[in-house]
Structures are given as structure tokens and as C-alpha cells.
CSV table of C-alpha atoms in Angstrom, one decimal:
chain,number,residue,atom,x,y,z
J,651,MET,CA,-14.2,9.5,10.5
J,652,ASP,CA,-16.9,10.0,13.1
J,653,THR,CA,-18.3,6.5,14.0
J,654,LYS,CA,-21.2,7.7,16.1
J,655,GLU,CA,-23.7,7.0,13.4
J,656,LEU,CA,-22.2,3.5,12.7
J,657,ASP,CA,-22.3,2.7,16.4
J,658,ALA,CA,-25.9,3.7,16.6
J,659,ILE,CA,-26.9,1.5,13.6
J,660,VAL,CA,-25.0,-1.5,14.9
J,661,GLU,CA,-26.5,-1.2,18.4
J,662,ALA,CA,-30.1,-0.9,17.1
J,663,THR,CA,-30.1,-4.2,15.2
J,664,SER,CA,-33.8,-4.7,15.8
J,665,SER,CA,-34.5,-2.8,12.5
J,666,THR,CA,-33.0,-4.4,9.4
J,667,SER,CA,-34.8,-2.5,6.7
J,668,PRO,CA,-33.1,-2.1,3.3
J,669,THR,CA,-32.4,1.6,4.1
J,670,ARG,CA,-30.6,0.7,7.3
J,671,LYS,CA,-28.7,-2.1,5.5
J,672,ASN,CA,-27.5,0.3,2.8
J,673,LYS,CA,-26.5,2.9,5.3
J,674,TYR,CA,-24.6,0.3,7.4
J,675,ARG,CA,-22.9,-0.9,4.2
J,676,GLU,CA,-21.9,2.7,3.2
J,677,LEU,CA,-20.5,3.6,6.7
J,678,TRP,CA,-18.7,0.3,7.2
J,679,LEU,CA,-17.0,0.4,3.8
J,680,ALA,CA,-16.0,4.0,4.5
J,681,TYR,CA,-14.5,3.1,7.8
J,682,VAL,CA,-12.5,0.2,6.3
J,683,ALA,CA,-11.3,2.5,3.5
J,684,GLU,CA,-10.0,5.0,6.1
J,685,HIS,CA,-8.7,2.7,8.9
J,686,GLY,CA,-8.2,-0.7,7.2
J,687,TYR,CA,-9.7,-4.0,8.4
J,688,ASP,CA,-8.7,-3.5,12.1
J,689,GLU,CA,-10.3,-5.0,15.2
J,690,ALA,CA,-12.9,-2.2,15.3
J,691,ALA,CA,-13.9,-3.0,11.7
J,692,GLU,CA,-14.2,-6.6,12.5
J,693,ASN,CA,-16.4,-5.8,15.6
J,694,TYR,CA,-18.7,-3.6,13.5
J,695,LEU,CA,-18.9,-6.4,10.8
J,696,PHE,CA,-19.9,-9.2,13.1
J,697,ASP,CA,-21.8,-7.2,15.7
J,698,GLY,CA,-23.9,-5.9,12.8
J,699,TYR,CA,-24.3,-9.4,11.2
J,700,GLN,CA,-28.0,-9.0,10.7
J,701,LEU,CA,-27.5,-5.8,8.8
J,702,LEU,CA,-25.1,-7.3,6.3
J,703,ALA,CA,-26.3,-6.7,2.7
J,704,GLU,CA,-25.1,-9.2,0.0
J,705,SER,CA,-22.7,-6.6,-1.4
J,706,THR,CA,-21.1,-5.4,1.9
J,707,LEU,CA,-18.5,-8.1,2.4
J,708,ALA,CA,-18.2,-8.9,-1.3
J,709,GLU,CA,-17.3,-5.3,-2.1
J,710,TYR,CA,-14.6,-5.1,0.6
J,711,LEU,CA,-13.0,-8.5,-0.4
J,712,SER,CA,-13.0,-7.6,-4.1
J,713,SER,CA,-11.4,-4.2,-3.4
J,714,CYS,CA,-8.4,-5.9,-1.7
J,715,ASP,CA,-5.2,-6.6,-3.7
J,716,GLN,CA,-5.5,-10.3,-2.8
J,717,PRO,CA,-9.2,-11.1,-2.4
J,718,LEU,CA,-8.6,-14.8,-1.5
J,719,ALA,CA,-6.0,-13.9,1.3
J,720,ALA,CA,-8.4,-11.2,2.6
J,721,TYR,CA,-11.3,-13.8,2.7
J,722,GLN,CA,-9.1,-16.2,4.6
J,723,ASP,CA,-8.2,-13.5,7.1
J,724,VAL,CA,-11.8,-12.3,7.6
J,725,LEU,CA,-13.7,-15.6,7.7
J,726,ARG,CA,-11.0,-18.2,8.5
J,727,GLY,CA,-8.6,-16.2,10.7
J,728,ALA,CA,-7.9,-16.5,14.4
J,729,ARG,CA,-10.0,-13.4,15.2
J,730,PHE,CA,-13.1,-14.8,13.4
J,731,GLN,CA,-12.9,-18.1,15.3
J,732,GLY,CA,-13.7,-16.3,18.5
J,733,THR,CA,-16.9,-14.7,17.3
J,734,VAL,CA,-20.4,-15.9,17.9
J,735,ILE,CA,-20.9,-16.5,14.1
J,736,ALA,CA,-17.9,-18.9,14.0
J,737,GLN,CA,-19.7,-21.1,16.5
J,738,ASP,CA,-23.0,-21.1,14.6
J,739,THR,CA,-23.1,-23.2,11.4
J,740,ILE,CA,-26.4,-21.7,10.3
J,741,LYS,CA,-25.0,-18.2,10.5
J,742,LYS,CA,-21.8,-19.2,8.8
J,743,LEU,CA,-23.8,-20.8,6.0
J,744,GLY,CA,-26.0,-17.7,5.6
J,745,LEU,CA,-23.0,-15.5,5.5
J,746,HIS,CA,-21.3,-17.5,2.8
J,747,LEU,CA,-24.5,-17.8,0.7
J,748,ALA,CA,-25.0,-14.0,0.9
J,749,LEU,CA,-21.3,-13.4,0.1
J,750,LEU,CA,-21.7,-15.7,-2.9
J,751,ALA,CA,-24.7,-13.7,-4.1
J,752,GLY,CA,-22.8,-10.5,-3.6
J,753,LEU,CA,-19.9,-11.7,-5.7
J,754,LEU,CA,-22.1,-13.0,-8.5
J,755,ALA,CA,-23.6,-9.5,-8.7
J,756,GLN,CA,-20.2,-8.0,-9.6
J,757,LYS,CA,-19.1,-7.6,-13.2
J,758,LYS,CA,-15.8,-9.4,-12.8
J,759,PRO,CA,-15.5,-11.2,-9.4
J,760,ASP,CA,-12.3,-12.9,-8.4
J,761,GLU,CA,-12.5,-16.6,-9.6
J,762,GLN,CA,-10.4,-18.0,-6.9
J,763,LEU,CA,-12.6,-16.3,-4.2
J,764,LEU,CA,-15.7,-17.7,-5.9
J,765,GLY,CA,-14.3,-21.2,-5.7
J,766,ALA,CA,-13.2,-20.9,-2.1
J,767,VAL,CA,-16.7,-19.5,-1.0
J,768,ALA,CA,-18.5,-22.2,-2.9
J,769,ALA,CA,-16.3,-24.9,-1.3
J,770,SER,CA,-16.9,-23.5,2.2
J,771,THR,CA,-20.7,-23.4,1.4
J,772,ILE,CA,-20.6,-27.2,0.7
J,773,ARG,CA,-18.9,-27.8,4.1
J,774,PHE,CA,-21.3,-25.7,6.1
J,775,SER,CA,-24.4,-27.1,4.4
J,776,ASN,CA,-23.9,-30.5,6.0
J,777,LYS,CA,-24.9,-31.6,9.5
J,778,ARG,CA,-22.2,-32.7,11.9
J,779,GLY,CA,-20.7,-35.9,10.4
J,780,GLY,CA,-21.1,-34.7,6.8
J,781,MET,CA,-23.7,-37.3,5.8
J,782,GLU,CA,-26.9,-35.1,5.7
J,783,ARG,CA,-27.9,-31.6,4.7
J,784,LEU,CA,-29.0,-29.1,7.3
J,785,ASP,CA,-32.8,-29.0,7.5
J,786,GLN,CA,-32.7,-25.2,7.0
J,787,PHE,CA,-30.5,-25.4,3.9
J,788,PRO,CA,-33.3,-25.1,1.2
J,789,LYS,CA,-34.9,-22.2,3.0
J,790,MET,CA,-31.5,-20.4,3.3
J,791,VAL,CA,-30.6,-21.0,-0.3
J,792,ASN,CA,-33.9,-19.4,-1.3
J,793,LYS,CA,-33.4,-16.5,1.0
J,794,PHE,CA,-29.7,-15.7,0.6
J,795,LEU,CA,-29.0,-16.9,-3.0
J,796,VAL,CA,-32.1,-17.3,-5.1
J,797,LYS,CA,-33.9,-14.1,-4.0
J,798,PRO,CA,-30.8,-11.9,-4.8
J,799,LEU,CA,-30.3,-13.7,-8.1
J,800,ARG,CA,-33.9,-13.0,-9.1
J,801,ALA,CA,-33.3,-9.3,-8.4
J,802,LEU,CA,-30.4,-9.5,-10.8
J,803,GLU,CA,-32.4,-11.1,-13.6
J,804,GLY,CA,-31.5,-9.4,-16.9
J,805,GLN,CA,-28.0,-8.5,-15.8
J,806,PRO,CA,-25.0,-10.6,-16.7
J,807,VAL,CA,-24.0,-13.0,-13.9
J,808,CYS,CA,-20.7,-14.9,-13.5
J,809,SER,CA,-21.0,-18.5,-14.8
J,810,ILE,CA,-20.5,-21.4,-12.4
J,811,ARG,CA,-17.9,-22.7,-14.8
J,812,ALA,CA,-15.7,-19.7,-14.1
J,813,PHE,CA,-15.4,-20.7,-10.4
J,814,ARG,CA,-11.7,-21.8,-9.9
J,815,MET,CA,-12.3,-25.1,-8.2
J,816,ASP,CA,-12.0,-28.8,-8.8
J,817,ASP,CA,-14.6,-30.2,-11.2
J,818,VAL,CA,-15.8,-32.7,-8.6
J,819,LEU,CA,-16.4,-30.0,-6.1
J,820,ARG,CA,-18.1,-27.8,-8.7
J,821,LYS,CA,-20.5,-30.6,-9.6
J,822,SER,CA,-21.0,-31.4,-5.9
J,823,PHE,CA,-21.9,-27.7,-5.3
J,824,CYS,CA,-24.3,-27.7,-8.3
J,825,LYS,CA,-25.9,-30.9,-7.2
J,826,MET,CA,-26.4,-29.6,-3.7
J,827,ILE,CA,-28.1,-26.4,-5.0
J,828,VAL,CA,-30.3,-28.3,-7.5
J,829,GLU,CA,-31.4,-31.0,-5.0
J,830,SER,CA,-32.2,-28.5,-2.2
J,831,ILE,CA,-34.6,-26.3,-4.3
J,832,PRO,CA,-36.0,-28.5,-7.1
J,833,GLU,CA,-39.1,-26.3,-7.5
J,834,GLU,CA,-37.1,-23.2,-8.0
J,835,VAL,CA,-34.8,-24.9,-10.5
J,836,ALA,CA,-37.7,-26.4,-12.4
J,837,ARG,CA,-39.4,-23.0,-13.0
J,838,LEU,CA,-39.2,-21.6,-16.5
J,839,ASP,CA,-38.1,-18.2,-15.1
J,840,ALA,CA,-35.3,-19.7,-12.9
J,841,PRO,CA,-32.2,-17.5,-12.8
J,842,GLN,CA,-29.5,-18.3,-15.3
J,843,PHE,CA,-27.1,-19.3,-12.6
J,844,LEU,CA,-29.6,-22.0,-11.4
J,845,ARG,CA,-30.1,-23.2,-14.9
J,846,GLU,CA,-26.4,-23.6,-15.4
J,847,CYS,CA,-26.1,-25.6,-12.2
J,848,LYS,CA,-28.9,-27.8,-13.5
J,849,GLN,CA,-27.2,-28.3,-16.8
J,850,LEU,CA,-23.9,-29.1,-15.2
J,851,VAL,CA,-25.4,-31.8,-13.0
J,852,GLY,CA,-27.2,-33.2,-15.9
J,853,VAL,CA,-30.8,-33.4,-14.5
J,854,ASP,CA,-33.2,-34.2,-17.3
J,855,GLU,CA,-36.7,-33.4,-16.1
J,856,ALA,CA,-38.3,-34.4,-19.3
J,857,ALA,CA,-37.2,-38.0,-18.8
J,858,THR,CA,-39.0,-38.2,-15.4
J,859,GLU,CA,-42.3,-37.3,-17.1
J,860,GLN,CA,-41.9,-39.6,-20.2
J,861,GLU,CA,-44.6,-42.3,-20.6
J,862,PRO,CA,-43.4,-45.9,-21.3
J,863,ASP,CA,-43.9,-47.2,-24.8
J,864,LYS,CA,-44.7,-50.7,-25.9
J,865,HIS,CA,-41.3,-51.8,-24.7
J,866,GLU,CA,-41.8,-50.7,-21.1
J,867,LYS,CA,-38.7,-48.9,-19.9
J,868,ILE,CA,-37.3,-47.9,-16.6
J,869,ILE,CA,-35.1,-44.9,-16.0
J,870,VAL,CA,-31.8,-45.4,-14.1
J,871,ARG,CA,-30.0,-42.2,-12.8
J,872,VAL,CA,-26.4,-42.2,-11.9
J,873,ALA,CA,-24.9,-39.4,-9.8
J,874,PHE,CA,-22.9,-36.6,-11.4
J,875,ALA,CA,-24.5,-36.4,-14.9
J,876,GLU,CA,-23.8,-39.9,-16.1
J,877,PRO,CA,-25.9,-40.7,-19.2
J,878,VAL,CA,-29.6,-41.7,-18.8
J,879,VAL,CA,-29.9,-45.5,-19.5
J,880,SER,CA,-33.0,-46.9,-21.1
J,881,VAL,CA,-33.6,-50.6,-20.3
J,882,PRO,CA,-36.0,-52.7,-22.3
J,883,ASP,CA,-38.7,-54.6,-20.4
J,884,ALA,CA,-37.2,-57.9,-21.3
J,885,THR,CA,-34.1,-57.1,-19.3
J,886,LYS,CA,-35.7,-55.2,-16.4
J,887,GLU,CA,-35.0,-58.0,-13.9
J,888,SER,CA,-31.3,-58.2,-14.7
J,889,VAL,CA,-31.0,-54.5,-14.5
J,890,LYS,CA,-32.7,-54.4,-11.1
J,891,GLU,CA,-30.2,-57.0,-9.9
J,892,LYS,CA,-27.3,-54.8,-10.9
J,893,MET,CA,-28.7,-51.6,-9.4
J,894,PRO,CA,-26.7,-50.4,-6.3
J,895,THR,CA,-27.9,-51.3,-2.9
J,896,PRO,CA,-28.5,-48.6,-0.2
J,897,ALA,CA,-25.4,-49.7,1.6
J,898,ALA,CA,-23.4,-49.3,-1.6
J,899,GLU,CA,-24.9,-45.9,-2.2
J,900,ASP,CA,-24.0,-44.9,1.3
J,901,GLU,CA,-20.5,-46.1,0.8
J,902,ALA,CA,-20.3,-44.2,-2.5
J,903,ILE,CA,-21.6,-41.0,-0.8
J,904,LYS,CA,-18.9,-41.4,1.9
J,905,LEU,CA,-16.3,-41.9,-0.7
J,906,ARG,CA,-17.5,-38.9,-2.7
J,907,ASN,CA,-17.5,-36.8,0.5
J,908,GLU,CA,-14.0,-37.9,1.3
J,909,LEU,CA,-12.9,-37.3,-2.2
J,910,ALA,CA,-14.5,-33.8,-2.1
J,911,ALA,CA,-12.8,-33.1,1.2
J,912,GLN,CA,-9.4,-34.3,-0.1
J,913,THR,CA,-10.0,-32.3,-3.3
J,914,LYS,CA,-10.9,-29.3,-1.3
J,915,ARG,CA,-7.8,-29.6,0.8
J,916,ALA,CA,-5.7,-30.0,-2.4
J,917,ASP,CA,-7.5,-26.9,-3.9
J,918,ILE,CA,-6.7,-24.9,-0.7
J,919,LEU,CA,-3.1,-26.0,-0.9
J,920,ALA,CA,-3.0,-25.1,-4.6
J,921,MET,CA,-4.4,-21.7,-3.8
J,922,LYS,CA,-1.9,-21.2,-0.9
J,923,LEU,CA,0.8,-22.2,-3.3
J,924,GLU,CA,-0.4,-19.8,-5.9
J,925,ALA,CA,-0.6,-17.0,-3.2
J,926,ALA,CA,2.9,-17.9,-2.1
J,927,GLY,CA,4.0,-17.7,-5.7
J,928,LYS,CA,2.5,-14.3,-6.0
J,929,GLU,CA,4.1,-13.1,-2.8
J,930,ARG,CA,7.4,-14.5,-4.0
J,931,GLU,CA,6.9,-12.7,-7.3
J,932,ALA,CA,6.0,-9.5,-5.5
J,933,ALA,CA,9.1,-9.9,-3.2
J,934,THR,CA,11.3,-10.4,-6.3
J,935,CYS,CA,9.9,-7.3,-7.9
J,936,LYS,CA,10.6,-5.3,-4.7
J,937,LEU,CA,14.1,-6.8,-4.6
J,938,GLU,CA,14.7,-5.8,-8.3
J,939,GLU,CA,13.4,-2.3,-7.5
J,940,ALA,CA,15.7,-2.1,-4.5
J,941,ASP,CA,18.6,-3.3,-6.6
J,942,ALA,CA,17.8,-0.6,-9.2
J,943,LYS,CA,17.5,2.0,-6.5
J,944,ASN,CA,20.8,0.8,-5.0
J,945,ALA,CA,22.5,1.1,-8.4
J,946,GLU,CA,21.2,4.7,-8.7
J,947,LEU,CA,22.5,5.5,-5.2
J,948,GLN,CA,25.9,3.9,-6.1
J,949,LYS,CA,26.1,6.3,-9.1
J,950,ASP,CA,25.2,9.2,-6.9
J,951,VAL,CA,27.8,8.2,-4.3
J,952,ALA,CA,30.4,7.8,-7.1
J,953,ALA,CA,29.5,11.3,-8.4
J,954,ALA,CA,29.7,12.7,-4.9
J,955,ARG,CA,33.1,11.2,-4.4
J,956,THR,CA,34.4,12.6,-7.7
J,957,ARG,CA,33.0,16.0,-6.7
J,958,ALA,CA,34.6,15.7,-3.3
J,959,GLU,CA,38.0,14.8,-4.8
J,960,SER,CA,37.7,17.7,-7.1
J,961,LEU,CA,36.9,20.1,-4.2
J,962,HIS,CA,39.8,18.7,-2.2
J,963,ALA,CA,42.2,19.3,-5.1
J,964,GLU,CA,40.8,22.8,-5.6
J,965,LEU,CA,41.1,23.4,-1.8
J,966,ALA,CA,44.8,22.3,-2.0
J,967,ARG,CA,45.4,24.7,-4.8
J,968,LYS,CA,43.8,27.5,-2.8
J,969,ASP,CA,46.0,26.6,0.2
J,970,GLU,CA,49.1,26.8,-1.9
J,971,GLN,CA,48.0,30.2,-3.3
J,972,ILE,CA,47.4,31.4,0.3
J,973,GLU,CA,50.8,30.2,1.4
J,974,THR,CA,52.4,32.0,-1.6
J,975,LEU,CA,50.5,35.1,-0.7
J,976,HIS,CA,51.6,34.9,2.9
J,977,ALA,CA,55.2,34.5,1.8
J,978,GLU,CA,54.9,37.5,-0.5
J,979,ILE,CA,53.3,39.6,2.3
J,980,ALA,CA,56.1,38.7,4.6
J,981,SER,CA,58.7,39.6,2.0
J,982,ARG,CA,57.0,42.9,1.3
J,983,LYS,CA,56.7,43.6,5.0
J,984,GLU,CA,60.5,43.1,5.3
J,985,ASP,CA,61.0,45.5,2.4
J,986,TYR,CA,58.6,48.0,4.1
J,987,ASP,CA,60.4,47.7,7.4
J,988,ARG,CA,63.8,48.3,5.7
J,989,LEU,CA,62.4,51.3,3.8
J,990,GLU,CA,60.8,52.7,6.9
J,991,ALA,CA,64.1,52.4,8.8
J,992,THR,CA,66.0,54.1,6.0
J,993,LEU,CA,63.4,56.9,5.8
J,994,SER,CA,63.6,57.3,9.6
J,995,LYS,CA,67.4,57.6,9.4
J,996,GLN,CA,67.1,60.0,6.5
J,997,GLN,CA,64.5,62.1,8.4
J,998,GLN,CA,66.6,62.2,11.5
J,999,ALA,CA,69.7,63.2,9.5
J,1000,SER,CA,67.7,66.0,7.9
J,1001,LEU,CA,66.4,67.2,11.2
J,1002,ASN,CA,69.9,67.2,12.6
J,1003,ARG,CA,71.2,69.3,9.6
J,1004,LEU,CA,68.2,71.6,10.0
J,1005,ALA,CA,69.0,72.0,13.7
J,1006,GLN,CA,72.6,72.7,12.9
J,1007,ASP,CA,71.7,75.3,10.2
J,1008,LEU,CA,69.3,77.1,12.7
J,1009,SER,CA,71.6,76.9,15.6
J,1010,ILE,CA,73.4,80.2,14.6
J,1011,VAL,CA,70.1,82.0,14.2
J,1012,TYR,CA,68.9,80.6,17.5
J,1013,ALA,CA,72.1,81.8,19.3
J,1014,ASP,CA,71.5,85.3,17.8
J,1015,PHE,CA,67.9,85.1,19.0
J,1016,GLN,CA,69.1,84.2,22.5
J,1017,ASP,CA,71.4,87.2,22.5
J,1018,ALA,CA,68.7,89.6,21.2
J,1019,GLN,CA,66.5,88.7,24.1
J,1020,ALA,CA,68.8,90.6,26.5
J,1021,LEU,CA,68.8,93.7,24.4
J,1022,GLU,CA,66.3,96.6,24.4
J,1023,MET,CA,64.1,96.6,21.3
J,1024,SER,CA,65.0,99.1,18.7
J,1025,VAL,CA,64.6,99.7,15.0
J,1026,ASP,CA,67.9,98.2,14.2
J,1027,LEU,CA,67.3,95.2,16.4
J,1028,GLY,CA,63.8,94.7,14.8
J,1029,GLU,CA,65.4,94.9,11.3
J,1030,ASN,CA,68.0,92.3,12.3
J,1031,LEU,CA,65.4,90.0,13.8
J,1032,ARG,CA,63.3,90.3,10.6
J,1033,ASP,CA,66.3,89.4,8.5
J,1034,GLU,CA,67.1,86.5,10.8
J,1035,LEU,CA,63.5,85.3,10.6
J,1036,ALA,CA,63.7,85.5,6.8
J,1037,ASP,CA,66.8,83.3,7.0
J,1038,VAL,CA,64.9,80.8,9.1
J,1039,PHE,CA,62.1,80.5,6.5
J,1040,HIS,CA,64.7,80.3,3.8
J,1041,THR,CA,66.5,77.5,5.6
J,1042,LEU,CA,63.2,75.7,6.1
J,1043,GLY,CA,62.5,76.0,2.4
J,1044,LYS,CA,65.7,74.2,1.6
J,1045,TYR,CA,64.3,71.2,3.6
J,1046,GLY,CA,61.0,71.2,1.8
J,1047,LEU,CA,58.9,73.4,4.1
J,1048,HIS,CA,57.5,76.3,2.2
J,1049,PHE,CA,55.1,78.9,3.5
J,1050,ASP,CA,53.6,80.7,0.5
J,1051,ALA,CA,51.2,83.5,1.3
């Protein structure tokens, strides 16, 4: 993949128009699909932080086999801790709110991932010490969560009840959202997600506007959706005496925050345990597959051994046949040699007899050489020559015209 266009977009962060954000999202997801989430992908992600659309990181995490593990690697891993964003609570909060909005826009987001992002949002929303909300929190909720949710109005959005997290943390998250943007929550056209947060917290707006009747009443609210208590005028003083003091409320807040932190840690450990269980299950499946493959290989090895033994036996039979043939050849060669010797002797004997039979004719021929040629001598030589051919014919040499 050619990264020149992605480099150019990341370098020119002064323009963050929707068009550039969509192009950045398209190119970054394409790079990760080809190369995986490597160091360059991380640099592109955090260097182009201002270009992040709500769906960019959400789409990548949801596409992973284990979204929660991918989230922990990207936004909690060692590499992330060295980035500028990791040192800036405001940016971390904005990133998590945008990620939450992107996940809510999906048809079926990962419930564990939703719970982890919501829990981290609670942590990043507080000032150092954890006792007060960040001053910018309401504005950031409107920008990174409410605005995207309004754009999704009419589309089904994942319920807050589907978030896989502790109920105390869930209510704490809802209470944090509701209290930070009460005007948005109170609107009749508030997004369904905000209305669910409001219902879960148990805020009853109608009760705050209710006029007192002849038995003047006061309204006492208790945190985390405890029932609204109506107290008659006659017992107002006794109720006031029993109302919690600011110090007690501060102590309760501290305890709730501590409980939320402990619950969050327990939730994280539970998620890690579940992830470890999945990894163990995956490892078991791989081991079973390896065992099955090993069994198949053992069958193949046994078949190969049987075939090898069969070939060895066949080779031994062929060797025996070759040895038999060698012995037969040697025997026939001996017979041939004997026959050849016999024939040679017979031939020599025949030649000797032939020489003996022609010796008389040859002696006459020698005598005739000293004589002057005459008719009688020619006739005799012709007769002698006829006897030669006759003798040769007896030994199988025939000269037919």
C-alpha cells in the first residue's frame, strides 16, 4: 500500500473537515488491514488524533478476533503510554467518549469492550484525586457523545444495560452522564441512550416541579435510584435531623469511589480471566487439532512402513530370481563352451581328413607343374579338379552352377 496520501493527511492536521476525517479513516483502516497494527499504524493513529472520526478506532477494534484484548493493547499497552495523548487526561477522555459513540453506532458491538470503555471514561472524567469532575467534562460529553448520538436518532442503538460491567459501575457511569448534561437529558428529543441512563439512575424530574399540598412535603433524594421519600410537614424537623451531613456525604462519595475502583479492578480481573479462559480454550482446540493431525500422520507412516516392507519383500524375490538367472546363465555358458570345444575338435578332424583326402591330388598337381602342358595333361588335371570338388562335396561344400 502506498502511504504517501496518508502521510500527507496526517501531516496537515490543520484541516479536520468531515471529508478529510473520512479519508483518514479509510486509509488508516486499509493500512491496518494490510500490515496489521504495527508501530507505523500506531504512529498514524495518534499523530492524526485530531482526524479521528468516531468510527475509526471502533471499527478496527470490532474487527479484531478479541476486541477487548485489542483495546488493551492499543489504549493501555506500553507503546500507548509513551504517546502525548497518554499524558493528557483531556485527550484520553475525548478519545474514549468518541470510541464509545463509535461503538454505540454499530449494530452489534462487543459488550465486554463497551463495559471496559465506559469504566475507563469514569476514571478519566475525574480530576486528580478522583473527588471532582473535570471542568471540561460536560462540554466534551456534548461534543463527543451527545452530538454523534443525535446523528444516529432513528437508528437502533445498543442499550446501556447490555454493557458487560458491574451494576455499581453502570449506575455510576449513568449518573455521571446525567449530572454533567442535565439540560440535554431533560429535552423531550433526548437520544434514547441518554433517556436510558436517566431511567437507570432514577431521576424523577416531575418530582422537582411538584407543588406542595396542604400537608407541606419536602423531597429527599438518595443516590443511585433509591425511592423518593415524601415526608409530612409534621415530621419535617425530625427528617432534617436525620439527613446526612456534608462530611457524611463526602465520606459516602469516597466509599463509592473506592467501591467503584475495587469493582473496576475486579471487573478487569474477571475480563482477563475470561480472556485467559478463551486463550486456554483456543490452545486446547489447537492441541486437539494437532493430535488429530498427528493421528493421521501416524496412519500415513504405518501405511508407508507396510508399503516399504512389501517393496523389500518384492525386492528380495527379484534378487532371488536374478541369482537364479545368473546361475542358469553360468550353466548354459558351460554347456556352450563344451559344445564349442566339441565342434572345434570335430571341425579340426574334418579338416584333417579333408587335407588327407586332397593330399594325393595335391601331390599329382605338384608333379604336373614340372610337365609341359598338353591335351592329355589338361584332361588329367580336369579330372583331378573334378575329384577335388567331389571330395569337397563330401564335406558339405557344394558349388552348384
